[in-house]
């Protein structure tokens, strides 16, 4: 009997050796007995011995007397021929789990995921996205860098905290061509790059090589309300503006050029003294050279006086004190000096450098001394400015004229402002159509320290914005759009930061105390008063009422304001605007929109405060409406089952207020609360009554309480809705007290 293995020539030799060893070890007895058995029995024996080997079968071929057995081995059986039943079972489990098995029986990529082949996709055109900038630990919106004309790309990248490649990429997108990282940039391109990165900029202008000449001083008059600031300016200019002011107080920021008796000219800024116009005083201190602090001799140092001193100190501006109203009988200039010195102002009489001048605006006394003090201070400062090159100006006020459009009152700080130039004012731009001085005369150009009114802007700028002269209309548009995007981004960031982060305890308190939102629309005559009224209205927020200014603008009331107020249920507040036409007033009446128009800030804030108090939900408080003292106790016994159990009646006398049947009663004994409950019966002279007044006797029954004692005090409790109060101080500051 011959066993032949029809294996392929390419099969490894180790397979034959393993097969021979398996035949020798596993079925030695079977092979020895095949010669004595029939071929059928031998086949069965071999099949039984190798039944665990899959892929094998036995064929017998009879050739003569001999019978040959052939092992037909398939290709897949060669891999598993040397394996045991345990290993075979494990491989079956691995195969069922989807694991790949090598030819040696090892699992491939065990514990790892196989990588998917990336399918080739057709290219898709995507819009341009600016490069992602790395944000540092400090917010970029809080970072301010200084830029100047001719700075290089390397220096700009270093100040912005970005890579040179990122800055170059932004410059190319802006439309500027650069050949090297050391190429100089214009100051406008540097600002555009900085805004794209998200940092604030401060423009620096050099006077090297420029024509520098002396200029007039800019003096801001500041002080408390009704201390005579405008009257003092009227005495210097020989005008009577104070008599024309609504309510007799200044409510706008005015700029004037006053020619002194010595021939010199001084530019004066008149600021309002009311507490609501704090931002105006801050702007006046920012643009001025000298601050004249007006203090009334009969009133002394007041809150707005201290605020003016802080504004001057923050702007690092010298101060000249003018003690006004020295002609009054109760005037005490020495007391004013002591108060100013106590507040930290170093006066000349005490070894300091602050000049003090006693004046009287009504009698025009001491004006020459005030003039000499201002000119002396200006001479010590040696004020100079360049007159060539692009102008630098500062907006002190802005208003909207019906026929001329947006107008901006500005003071030129350096350079020469020429009619026809393209300018960028804050986030607005335009081409100067005309320049007028404070006497309303059209002039061709404006020199340093001149207050002028420019016309031709596309939009109304904000008071306090800088005026920048650019070379072309395209550059003006680009700079304006970049500033608008930056302004909107900063506004949203500020709103996100101002959003209160309430804890769980605070949320529970807010749910208990309801807070009502009062929407308002603010309209005023100029941009400065819009900001002042908006800030004053927002200061009236309280724990019960939240004032939300949904829109603030300059100009008279329009139909769009009525529609907006109707849509959101807002109240329209107008300050120093003309009365609306009959059509708009009728539309407001039909839409049930309230319009509050005032010309005096005192009356406006008082009216708004009372309106807010009406809208406030108030808080429920328990108050004692009356008290009664127990004088005797009566007990009713033997009542029928239908009328209930025995009842104890307290015979009382009302000693204070009124006792009502519908109220809650509280019983006090030796000053301690014993019981609280409702009144089930209240009688006077055997008649049921609803209330008993002071000094009357009565009998009452408290539900579920029978332990009365002579001398107990019974209080009548009522729930009262307490509204907040509108409080106004002498300085004009207002608030809502809950």
mmCIF file with all atom_site columns, N, CA and C in Angstrom, residues 561-627:
data_model
loop_
_atom_site.group_PDB
_atom_site.id
_atom_site.type_symbol
_atom_site.label_atom_id
_atom_site.label_alt_id
_atom_site.label_comp_id
_atom_site.label_asym_id
_atom_site.label_entity_id
_atom_site.label_seq_id
_atom_site.pdbx_PDB_ins_code
_atom_site.Cartn_x
_atom_site.Cartn_y
_atom_site.Cartn_z
_atom_site.occupancy
_atom_site.B_iso_or_equiv
_atom_site.pdbx_formal_charge
_atom_site.auth_seq_id
_atom_site.auth_comp_id
_atom_site.auth_asym_id
_atom_site.auth_atom_id
_atom_site.pdbx_PDB_model_num
ATOM 1   N N  . UNK A 1 561 ? -39.811 105.796 14.189 1.00 0.00 ? 561 UNK A N  1
ATOM 2   C CA . UNK A 1 561 ? -39.720 105.698 15.648 1.00 0.00 ? 561 UNK A CA 1
ATOM 3   C C  . UNK A 1 561 ? -41.042 105.216 16.245 1.00 0.00 ? 561 UNK A C  1
ATOM 4   N N  . UNK A 1 562 ? -42.144 105.705 15.712 1.00 0.00 ? 562 UNK A N  1
ATOM 5   C CA . UNK A 1 562 ? -43.465 105.268 16.195 1.00 0.00 ? 562 UNK A CA 1
ATOM 6   C C  . UNK A 1 562 ? -43.669 103.787 15.912 1.00 0.00 ? 562 UNK A C  1
ATOM 7   N N  . UNK A 1 563 ? -43.310 103.352 14.705 1.00 0.00 ? 563 UNK A N  1
ATOM 8   C CA . UNK A 1 563 ? -43.478 101.931 14.353 1.00 0.00 ? 563 UNK A CA 1
ATOM 9   C C  . UNK A 1 563 ? -42.605 101.043 15.240 1.00 0.00 ? 563 UNK A C  1
ATOM 10  N N  . UNK A 1 564 ? -41.374 101.465 15.496 1.00 0.00 ? 564 UNK A N  1
ATOM 11  C CA . UNK A 1 564 ? -40.488 100.673 16.349 1.00 0.00 ? 564 UNK A CA 1
ATOM 12  C C  . UNK A 1 564 ? -41.022 100.604 17.779 1.00 0.00 ? 564 UNK A C  1
ATOM 13  N N  . UNK A 1 565 ? -41.516 101.737 18.282 1.00 0.00 ? 565 UNK A N  1
ATOM 14  C CA . UNK A 1 565 ? -42.053 101.749 19.642 1.00 0.00 ? 565 UNK A CA 1
ATOM 15  C C  . UNK A 1 565 ? -43.301 100.887 19.744 1.00 0.00 ? 565 UNK A C  1
ATOM 16  N N  . UNK A 1 566 ? -44.118 100.885 18.715 1.00 0.00 ? 566 UNK A N  1
ATOM 17  C CA . UNK A 1 566 ? -45.328 100.050 18.725 1.00 0.00 ? 566 UNK A CA 1
ATOM 18  C C  . UNK A 1 566 ? -44.976 98.570  18.691 1.00 0.00 ? 566 UNK A C  1
ATOM 19  N N  . UNK A 1 567 ? -43.936 98.215  17.934 1.00 0.00 ? 567 UNK A N  1
ATOM 20  C CA . UNK A 1 567 ? -43.564 96.804  17.795 1.00 0.00 ? 567 UNK A CA 1
ATOM 21  C C  . UNK A 1 567 ? -43.045 96.217  19.103 1.00 0.00 ? 567 UNK A C  1
ATOM 22  N N  . UNK A 1 568 ? -42.316 97.016  19.873 1.00 0.00 ? 568 UNK A N  1
ATOM 23  C CA . UNK A 1 568 ? -41.714 96.486  21.103 1.00 0.00 ? 568 UNK A CA 1
ATOM 24  C C  . UNK A 1 568 ? -42.313 97.081  22.363 1.00 0.00 ? 568 UNK A C  1
ATOM 25  N N  . UNK A 1 569 ? -43.383 97.867  22.238 1.00 0.00 ? 569 UNK A N  1
ATOM 26  C CA . UNK A 1 569 ? -44.037 98.429  23.413 1.00 0.00 ? 569 UNK A CA 1
ATOM 27  C C  . UNK A 1 569 ? -43.176 99.414  24.173 1.00 0.00 ? 569 UNK A C  1
ATOM 28  N N  . UNK A 1 570 ? -42.438 100.262 23.456 1.00 0.00 ? 570 UNK A N  1
ATOM 29  C CA . UNK A 1 570 ? -41.493 101.175 24.091 1.00 0.00 ? 570 UNK A CA 1
ATOM 30  C C  . UNK A 1 570 ? -42.104 102.553 24.281 1.00 0.00 ? 570 UNK A C  1
ATOM 31  N N  . UNK A 1 571 ? -41.456 103.319 25.144 1.00 0.00 ? 571 UNK A N  1
ATOM 32  C CA . UNK A 1 571 ? -41.800 104.721 25.383 1.00 0.00 ? 571 UNK A CA 1
ATOM 33  C C  . UNK A 1 571 ? -40.747 105.588 24.705 1.00 0.00 ? 571 UNK A C  1
ATOM 34  N N  . UNK A 1 572 ? -41.191 106.664 24.026 1.00 0.00 ? 572 UNK A N  1
ATOM 35  C CA . UNK A 1 572 ? -40.272 107.545 23.311 1.00 0.00 ? 572 UNK A CA 1
ATOM 36  C C  . UNK A 1 572 ? -39.947 108.734 24.200 1.00 0.00 ? 572 UNK A C  1
ATOM 37  N N  . UNK A 1 573 ? -38.631 108.984 24.373 1.00 0.00 ? 573 UNK A N  1
ATOM 38  C CA . UNK A 1 573 ? -38.146 110.099 25.184 1.00 0.00 ? 573 UNK A CA 1
ATOM 39  C C  . UNK A 1 573 ? -37.428 111.069 24.255 1.00 0.00 ? 573 UNK A C  1
ATOM 40  N N  . UNK A 1 574 ? -37.918 112.304 24.197 1.00 0.00 ? 574 UNK A N  1
ATOM 41  C CA . UNK A 1 574 ? -37.313 113.326 23.355 1.00 0.00 ? 574 UNK A CA 1
ATOM 42  C C  . UNK A 1 574 ? -36.753 114.448 24.188 1.00 0.00 ? 574 UNK A C  1
ATOM 43  N N  . UNK A 1 575 ? -35.495 114.837 23.914 1.00 0.00 ? 575 UNK A N  1
ATOM 44  C CA . UNK A 1 575 ? -34.837 115.907 24.669 1.00 0.00 ? 575 UNK A CA 1
ATOM 45  C C  . UNK A 1 575 ? -34.358 116.968 23.691 1.00 0.00 ? 575 UNK A C  1
ATOM 46  N N  . UNK A 1 576 ? -34.862 118.178 23.867 1.00 0.00 ? 576 UNK A N  1
ATOM 47  C CA . UNK A 1 576 ? -34.487 119.321 23.037 1.00 0.00 ? 576 UNK A CA 1
ATOM 48  C C  . UNK A 1 576 ? -34.799 119.095 21.560 1.00 0.00 ? 576 UNK A C  1
ATOM 49  N N  . UNK A 1 577 ? -35.846 118.348 21.260 1.00 0.00 ? 577 UNK A N  1
ATOM 50  C CA . UNK A 1 577 ? -36.291 118.169 19.880 1.00 0.00 ? 577 UNK A CA 1
ATOM 51  C C  . UNK A 1 577 ? -37.624 118.893 19.712 1.00 0.00 ? 577 UNK A C  1
ATOM 52  N N  . UNK A 1 578 ? -37.900 119.282 18.483 1.00 0.00 ? 578 UNK A N  1
ATOM 53  C CA . UNK A 1 578 ? -39.135 120.022 18.244 1.00 0.00 ? 578 UNK A CA 1
ATOM 54  C C  . UNK A 1 578 ? -40.339 119.097 18.336 1.00 0.00 ? 578 UNK A C  1
ATOM 55  N N  . UNK A 1 579 ? -41.487 119.702 18.566 1.00 0.00 ? 579 UNK A N  1
ATOM 56  C CA . UNK A 1 579 ? -42.724 118.924 18.686 1.00 0.00 ? 579 UNK A CA 1
ATOM 57  C C  . UNK A 1 579 ? -43.016 118.212 17.370 1.00 0.00 ? 579 UNK A C  1
ATOM 58  N N  . UNK A 1 580 ? -43.461 116.948 17.441 1.00 0.00 ? 580 UNK A N  1
ATOM 59  C CA . UNK A 1 580 ? -43.735 116.212 16.199 1.00 0.00 ? 580 UNK A CA 1
ATOM 60  C C  . UNK A 1 580 ? -44.938 116.794 15.476 1.00 0.00 ? 580 UNK A C  1
ATOM 61  N N  . UNK A 1 581 ? -45.003 116.633 14.173 1.00 0.00 ? 581 UNK A N  1
ATOM 62  C CA . UNK A 1 581 ? -46.181 117.113 13.433 1.00 0.00 ? 581 UNK A CA 1
ATOM 63  C C  . UNK A 1 581 ? -47.440 116.365 13.843 1.00 0.00 ? 581 UNK A C  1
ATOM 64  N N  . UNK A 1 582 ? -48.560 116.908 13.446 1.00 0.00 ? 582 UNK A N  1
ATOM 65  C CA . UNK A 1 582 ? -49.848 116.347 13.876 1.00 0.00 ? 582 UNK A CA 1
ATOM 66  C C  . UNK A 1 582 ? -50.040 114.920 13.379 1.00 0.00 ? 582 UNK A C  1
ATOM 67  N N  . UNK A 1 583 ? -49.510 114.607 12.190 1.00 0.00 ? 583 UNK A N  1
ATOM 68  C CA . UNK A 1 583 ? -49.686 113.249 11.654 1.00 0.00 ? 583 UNK A CA 1
ATOM 69  C C  . UNK A 1 583 ? -48.963 112.219 12.522 1.00 0.00 ? 583 UNK A C  1
ATOM 70  N N  . UNK A 1 584 ? -47.735 112.552 12.970 1.00 0.00 ? 584 UNK A N  1
ATOM 71  C CA . UNK A 1 584 ? -46.975 111.630 13.816 1.00 0.00 ? 584 UNK A CA 1
ATOM 72  C C  . UNK A 1 584 ? -47.597 111.543 15.205 1.00 0.00 ? 584 UNK A C  1
ATOM 73  N N  . UNK A 1 585 ? -48.062 112.686 15.734 1.00 0.00 ? 585 UNK A N  1
ATOM 74  C CA . UNK A 1 585 ? -48.712 112.663 17.043 1.00 0.00 ? 585 UNK A CA 1
ATOM 75  C C  . UNK A 1 585 ? -49.990 111.828 17.003 1.00 0.00 ? 585 UNK A C  1
ATOM 76  N N  . UNK A 1 586 ? -50.745 111.922 15.906 1.00 0.00 ? 586 UNK A N  1
ATOM 77  C CA . UNK A 1 586 ? -51.963 111.122 15.781 1.00 0.00 ? 586 UNK A CA 1
ATOM 78  C C  . UNK A 1 586 ? -51.642 109.640 15.646 1.00 0.00 ? 586 UNK A C  1
ATOM 79  N N  . UNK A 1 587 ? -50.578 109.325 14.888 1.00 0.00 ? 587 UNK A N  1
ATOM 80  C CA . UNK A 1 587 ? -50.171 107.919 14.749 1.00 0.00 ? 587 UNK A CA 1
ATOM 81  C C  . UNK A 1 587 ? -49.731 107.347 16.090 1.00 0.00 ? 587 UNK A C  1
ATOM 82  N N  . UNK A 1 588 ? -49.058 108.158 16.898 1.00 0.00 ? 588 UNK A N  1
ATOM 83  C CA . UNK A 1 588 ? -48.640 107.691 18.225 1.00 0.00 ? 588 UNK A CA 1
ATOM 84  C C  . UNK A 1 588 ? -49.841 107.462 19.131 1.00 0.00 ? 588 UNK A C  1
ATOM 85  N N  . UNK A 1 589 ? -50.850 108.310 19.026 1.00 0.00 ? 589 UNK A N  1
ATOM 86  C CA . UNK A 1 589 ? -52.062 108.131 19.836 1.00 0.00 ? 589 UNK A CA 1
ATOM 87  C C  . UNK A 1 589 ? -52.801 106.860 19.443 1.00 0.00 ? 589 UNK A C  1
ATOM 88  N N  . UNK A 1 590 ? -52.896 106.608 18.149 1.00 0.00 ? 590 UNK A N  1
ATOM 89  C CA . UNK A 1 590 ? -53.578 105.390 17.693 1.00 0.00 ? 590 UNK A CA 1
ATOM 90  C C  . UNK A 1 590 ? -52.805 104.135 18.079 1.00 0.00 ? 590 UNK A C  1
ATOM 91  N N  . UNK A 1 591 ? -51.477 104.205 18.059 1.00 0.00 ? 591 UNK A N  1
ATOM 92  C CA . UNK A 1 591 ? -50.651 103.052 18.421 1.00 0.00 ? 591 UNK A CA 1
ATOM 93  C C  . UNK A 1 591 ? -50.468 102.920 19.930 1.00 0.00 ? 591 UNK A C  1
ATOM 94  N N  . UNK A 1 592 ? -51.018 103.868 20.711 1.00 0.00 ? 592 UNK A N  1
ATOM 95  C CA . UNK A 1 592 ? -50.902 103.876 22.175 1.00 0.00 ? 592 UNK A CA 1
ATOM 96  C C  . UNK A 1 592 ? -49.424 103.905 22.603 1.00 0.00 ? 592 UNK A C  1
ATOM 97  N N  . UNK A 1 593 ? -48.660 104.782 21.941 1.00 0.00 ? 593 UNK A N  1
ATOM 98  C CA . UNK A 1 593 ? -47.249 104.969 22.252 1.00 0.00 ? 593 UNK A CA 1
ATOM 99  C C  . UNK A 1 593 ? -47.101 106.265 23.048 1.00 0.00 ? 593 UNK A C  1
ATOM 100 N N  . UNK A 1 594 ? -46.456 106.192 24.197 1.00 0.00 ? 594 UNK A N  1
ATOM 101 C CA . UNK A 1 594 ? -46.248 107.368 25.026 1.00 0.00 ? 594 UNK A CA 1
ATOM 102 C C  . UNK A 1 594 ? -45.019 108.136 24.550 1.00 0.00 ? 594 UNK A C  1
ATOM 103 N N  . UNK A 1 595 ? -45.184 109.459 24.443 1.00 0.00 ? 595 UNK A N  1
ATOM 104 C CA . UNK A 1 595 ? -44.093 110.338 24.031 1.00 0.00 ? 595 UNK A CA 1
ATOM 105 C C  . UNK A 1 595 ? -43.864 111.349 25.146 1.00 0.00 ? 595 UNK A C  1
ATOM 106 N N  . UNK A 1 596 ? -42.615 111.444 25.607 1.00 0.00 ? 596 UNK A N  1
ATOM 107 C CA . UNK A 1 596 ? -42.245 112.381 26.666 1.00 0.00 ? 596 UNK A CA 1
ATOM 108 C C  . UNK A 1 596 ? -41.197 113.334 26.114 1.00 0.00 ? 596 UNK A C  1
ATOM 109 N N  . UNK A 1 597 ? -41.594 114.612 25.936 1.00 0.00 ? 597 UNK A N  1
ATOM 110 C CA . UNK A 1 597 ? -40.708 115.634 25.386 1.00 0.00 ? 597 UNK A CA 1
ATOM 111 C C  . UNK A 1 597 ? -40.377 116.652 26.471 1.00 0.00 ? 597 UNK A C  1
ATOM 112 N N  . UNK A 1 598 ? -39.090 116.951 26.623 1.00 0.00 ? 598 UNK A N  1
ATOM 113 C CA . UNK A 1 598 ? -38.645 117.927 27.619 1.00 0.00 ? 598 UNK A CA 1
ATOM 114 C C  . UNK A 1 598 ? -37.441 118.684 27.081 1.00 0.00 ? 598 UNK A C  1
ATOM 115 N N  . UNK A 1 599 ? -37.238 119.881 27.637 1.00 0.00 ? 599 UNK A N  1
ATOM 116 C CA . UNK A 1 599 ? -36.097 120.710 27.268 1.00 0.00 ? 599 UNK A CA 1
ATOM 117 C C  . UNK A 1 599 ? -35.140 120.942 28.431 1.00 0.00 ? 599 UNK A C  1
ATOM 118 N N  . UNK A 1 600 ? -35.532 120.524 29.619 1.00 0.00 ? 600 UNK A N  1
ATOM 119 C CA . UNK A 1 600 ? -34.693 120.664 30.810 1.00 0.00 ? 600 UNK A CA 1
ATOM 120 C C  . UNK A 1 600 ? -34.412 119.274 31.350 1.00 0.00 ? 600 UNK A C  1
ATOM 121 N N  . UNK A 1 601 ? -33.153 119.002 31.635 1.00 0.00 ? 601 UNK A N  1
ATOM 122 C CA . UNK A 1 601 ? -32.755 117.659 32.054 1.00 0.00 ? 601 UNK A CA 1
ATOM 123 C C  . UNK A 1 601 ? -33.389 117.277 33.384 1.00 0.00 ? 601 UNK A C  1
ATOM 124 N N  . UNK A 1 602 ? -33.613 118.253 34.272 1.00 0.00 ? 602 UNK A N  1
ATOM 125 C CA . UNK A 1 602 ? -34.246 117.958 35.556 1.00 0.00 ? 602 UNK A CA 1
ATOM 126 C C  . UNK A 1 602 ? -35.639 117.370 35.346 1.00 0.00 ? 602 UNK A C  1
ATOM 127 N N  . UNK A 1 603 ? -36.425 118.060 34.521 1.00 0.00 ? 603 UNK A N  1
ATOM 128 C CA . UNK A 1 603 ? -37.807 117.625 34.289 1.00 0.00 ? 603 UNK A CA 1
ATOM 129 C C  . UNK A 1 603 ? -37.848 116.287 33.556 1.00 0.00 ? 603 UNK A C  1
ATOM 130 N N  . UNK A 1 604 ? -36.916 116.094 32.633 1.00 0.00 ? 604 UNK A N  1
ATOM 131 C CA . UNK A 1 604 ? -36.890 114.838 31.886 1.00 0.00 ? 604 UNK A CA 1
ATOM 132 C C  . UNK A 1 604 ? -36.636 113.651 32.807 1.00 0.00 ? 604 UNK A C  1
ATOM 133 N N  . UNK A 1 605 ? -35.616 113.743 33.655 1.00 0.00 ? 605 UNK A N  1
ATOM 134 C CA . UNK A 1 605 ? -35.277 112.623 34.534 1.00 0.00 ? 605 UNK A CA 1
ATOM 135 C C  . UNK A 1 605 ? -36.373 112.380 35.572 1.00 0.00 ? 605 UNK A C  1
ATOM 136 N N  . UNK A 1 606 ? -37.002 113.444 36.046 1.00 0.00 ? 606 UNK A N  1
ATOM 137 C CA . UNK A 1 606 ? -38.086 113.274 37.020 1.00 0.00 ? 606 UNK A CA 1
ATOM 138 C C  . UNK A 1 606 ? -39.282 112.567 36.388 1.00 0.00 ? 606 UNK A C  1
ATOM 139 N N  . UNK A 1 607 ? -39.616 112.953 35.154 1.00 0.00 ? 607 UNK A N  1
ATOM 140 C CA . UNK A 1 607 ? -40.741 112.317 34.463 1.00 0.00 ? 607 UNK A CA 1
ATOM 141 C C  . UNK A 1 607 ? -40.444 110.846 34.174 1.00 0.00 ? 607 UNK A C  1
ATOM 142 N N  . UNK A 1 608 ? -39.228 110.550 33.713 1.00 0.00 ? 608 UNK A N  1
ATOM 143 C CA . UNK A 1 608 ? -38.869 109.157 33.424 1.00 0.00 ? 608 UNK A CA 1
ATOM 144 C C  . UNK A 1 608 ? -38.835 108.343 34.714 1.00 0.00 ? 608 UNK A C  1
ATOM 145 N N  . UNK A 1 609 ? -38.329 108.937 35.797 1.00 0.00 ? 609 UNK A N  1
ATOM 146 C CA . UNK A 1 609 ? -38.286 108.220 37.071 1.00 0.00 ? 609 UNK A CA 1
ATOM 147 C C  . UNK A 1 609 ? -39.675 107.842 37.568 1.00 0.00 ? 609 UNK A C  1
ATOM 148 N N  . UNK A 1 610 ? -40.623 108.780 37.473 1.00 0.00 ? 610 UNK A N  1
ATOM 149 C CA . UNK A 1 610 ? -41.996 108.469 37.898 1.00 0.00 ? 610 UNK A CA 1
ATOM 150 C C  . UNK A 1 610 ? -42.630 107.419 36.994 1.00 0.00 ? 610 UNK A C  1
ATOM 151 N N  . UNK A 1 611 ? -42.300 107.445 35.713 1.00 0.00 ? 611 UNK A N  1
ATOM 152 C CA . UNK A 1 611 ? -42.831 106.439 34.787 1.00 0.00 ? 611 UNK A CA 1
ATOM 153 C C  . UNK A 1 611 ? -42.292 105.051 35.128 1.00 0.00 ? 611 UNK A C  1
ATOM 154 N N  . UNK A 1 612 ? -41.022 104.986 35.489 1.00 0.00 ? 612 UNK A N  1
ATOM 155 C CA . UNK A 1 612 ? -40.421 103.700 35.855 1.00 0.00 ? 612 UNK A CA 1
ATOM 156 C C  . UNK A 1 612 ? -41.026 103.181 37.153 1.00 0.00 ? 612 UNK A C  1
ATOM 157 N N  . UNK A 1 613 ? -41.282 104.085 38.106 1.00 0.00 ? 613 UNK A N  1
ATOM 158 C CA . UNK A 1 613 ? -41.887 103.676 39.372 1.00 0.00 ? 613 UNK A CA 1
ATOM 159 C C  . UNK A 1 613 ? -43.274 103.074 39.136 1.00 0.00 ? 613 UNK A C  1
ATOM 160 N N  . UNK A 1 614 ? -44.028 103.638 38.196 1.00 0.00 ? 614 UNK A N  1
ATOM 161 C CA . UNK A 1 614 ? -45.350 103.091 37.885 1.00 0.00 ? 614 UNK A CA 1
ATOM 162 C C  . UNK A 1 614 ? -45.250 101.686 37.288 1.00 0.00 ? 614 UNK A C  1
ATOM 163 N N  . UNK A 1 615 ? -44.206 101.459 36.483 1.00 0.00 ? 615 UNK A N  1
ATOM 164 C CA . UNK A 1 615 ? -44.053 100.150 35.845 1.00 0.00 ? 615 UNK A CA 1
ATOM 165 C C  . UNK A 1 615 ? -43.514 99.091  36.799 1.00 0.00 ? 615 UNK A C  1
ATOM 166 N N  . UNK A 1 616 ? -42.906 99.513  37.884 1.00 0.00 ? 616 UNK A N  1
ATOM 167 C CA . UNK A 1 616 ? -42.301 98.554  38.819 1.00 0.00 ? 616 UNK A CA 1
ATOM 168 C C  . UNK A 1 616 ? -43.375 97.700  39.477 1.00 0.00 ? 616 UNK A C  1
ATOM 169 N N  . UNK A 1 617 ? -43.149 96.393  39.615 1.00 0.00 ? 617 UNK A N  1
ATOM 170 C CA . UNK A 1 617 ? -44.158 95.529  40.249 1.00 0.00 ? 617 UNK A CA 1
ATOM 171 C C  . UNK A 1 617 ? -44.299 95.769  41.739 1.00 0.00 ? 617 UNK A C  1
ATOM 172 N N  . UNK A 1 618 ? -43.255 96.263  42.382 1.00 0.00 ? 618 UNK A N  1
ATOM 173 C CA . UNK A 1 618 ? -43.304 96.464  43.822 1.00 0.00 ? 618 UNK A CA 1
ATOM 174 C C  . UNK A 1 618 ? -43.061 95.169  44.584 1.00 0.00 ? 618 UNK A C  1
ATOM 175 N N  . UNK A 1 619 ? -42.958 95.302  45.883 1.00 0.00 ? 619 UNK A N  1
ATOM 176 C CA . UNK A 1 619 ? -42.759 94.142  46.751 1.00 0.00 ? 619 UNK A CA 1
ATOM 177 C C  . UNK A 1 619 ? -43.863 94.096  47.797 1.00 0.00 ? 619 UNK A C  1
ATOM 178 N N  . UNK A 1 620 ? -44.348 92.890  48.053 1.00 0.00 ? 620 UNK A N  1
ATOM 179 C CA . UNK A 1 620 ? -45.408 92.701  49.046 1.00 0.00 ? 620 UNK A CA 1
ATOM 180 C C  . UNK A 1 620 ? -44.793 92.659  50.433 1.00 0.00 ? 620 UNK A C  1
ATOM 181 N N  . UNK A 1 621 ? -45.287 93.508  51.310 1.00 0.00 ? 621 UNK A N  1
ATOM 182 C CA . UNK A 1 621 ? -44.802 93.567  52.674 1.00 0.00 ? 621 UNK A CA 1
ATOM 183 C C  . UNK A 1 621 ? -45.972 93.421  53.645 1.00 0.00 ? 621 UNK A C  1
ATOM 184 N N  . UNK A 1 622 ? -45.695 92.792  54.755 1.00 0.00 ? 622 UNK A N  1
ATOM 185 C CA . UNK A 1 622 ? -46.709 92.621  55.797 1.00 0.00 ? 622 UNK A CA 1
ATOM 186 C C  . UNK A 1 622 ? -46.604 93.778  56.781 1.00 0.00 ? 622 UNK A C  1
ATOM 187 N N  . UNK A 1 623 ? -47.696 94.513  56.938 1.00 0.00 ? 623 UNK A N  1
ATOM 188 C CA . UNK A 1 623 ? -47.726 95.652  57.843 1.00 0.00 ? 623 UNK A CA 1
ATOM 189 C C  . UNK A 1 623 ? -48.849 95.471  58.857 1.00 0.00 ? 623 UNK A C  1
ATOM 190 N N  . UNK A 1 624 ? -48.669 96.095  60.008 1.00 0.00 ? 624 UNK A N  1
ATOM 191 C CA . UNK A 1 624 ? -49.672 96.043  61.076 1.00 0.00 ? 624 UNK A CA 1
ATOM 192 C C  . UNK A 1 624 ? -50.656 97.174  60.852 1.00 0.00 ? 624 UNK A C  1
ATOM 193 N N  . UNK A 1 625 ? -51.911 96.817  60.529 1.00 0.00 ? 625 UNK A N  1
ATOM 194 C CA . UNK A 1 625 ? -52.949 97.821  60.279 1.00 0.00 ? 625 UNK A CA 1
ATOM 195 C C  . UNK A 1 625 ? -53.649 98.265  61.551 1.00 0.00 ? 625 UNK A C  1
ATOM 196 N N  . UNK A 1 626 ? -53.617 97.437  62.580 1.00 0.00 ? 626 UNK A N  1
ATOM 197 C CA . UNK A 1 626 ? -54.278 97.801  63.827 1.00 0.00 ? 626 UNK A CA 1
ATOM 198 C C  . UNK A 1 626 ? -53.917 96.843  64.946 1.00 0.00 ? 626 UNK A C  1
ATOM 199 N N  . UNK A 1 627 ? -54.148 97.278  66.185 1.00 0.00 ? 627 UNK A N  1
ATOM 200 C CA . UNK A 1 627 ? -53.874 96.447  67.357 1.00 0.00 ? 627 UNK A CA 1
ATOM 201 C C  . UNK A 1 627 ? -55.064 96.515  68.317 1.00 0.00 ? 627 UNK A C  1
#
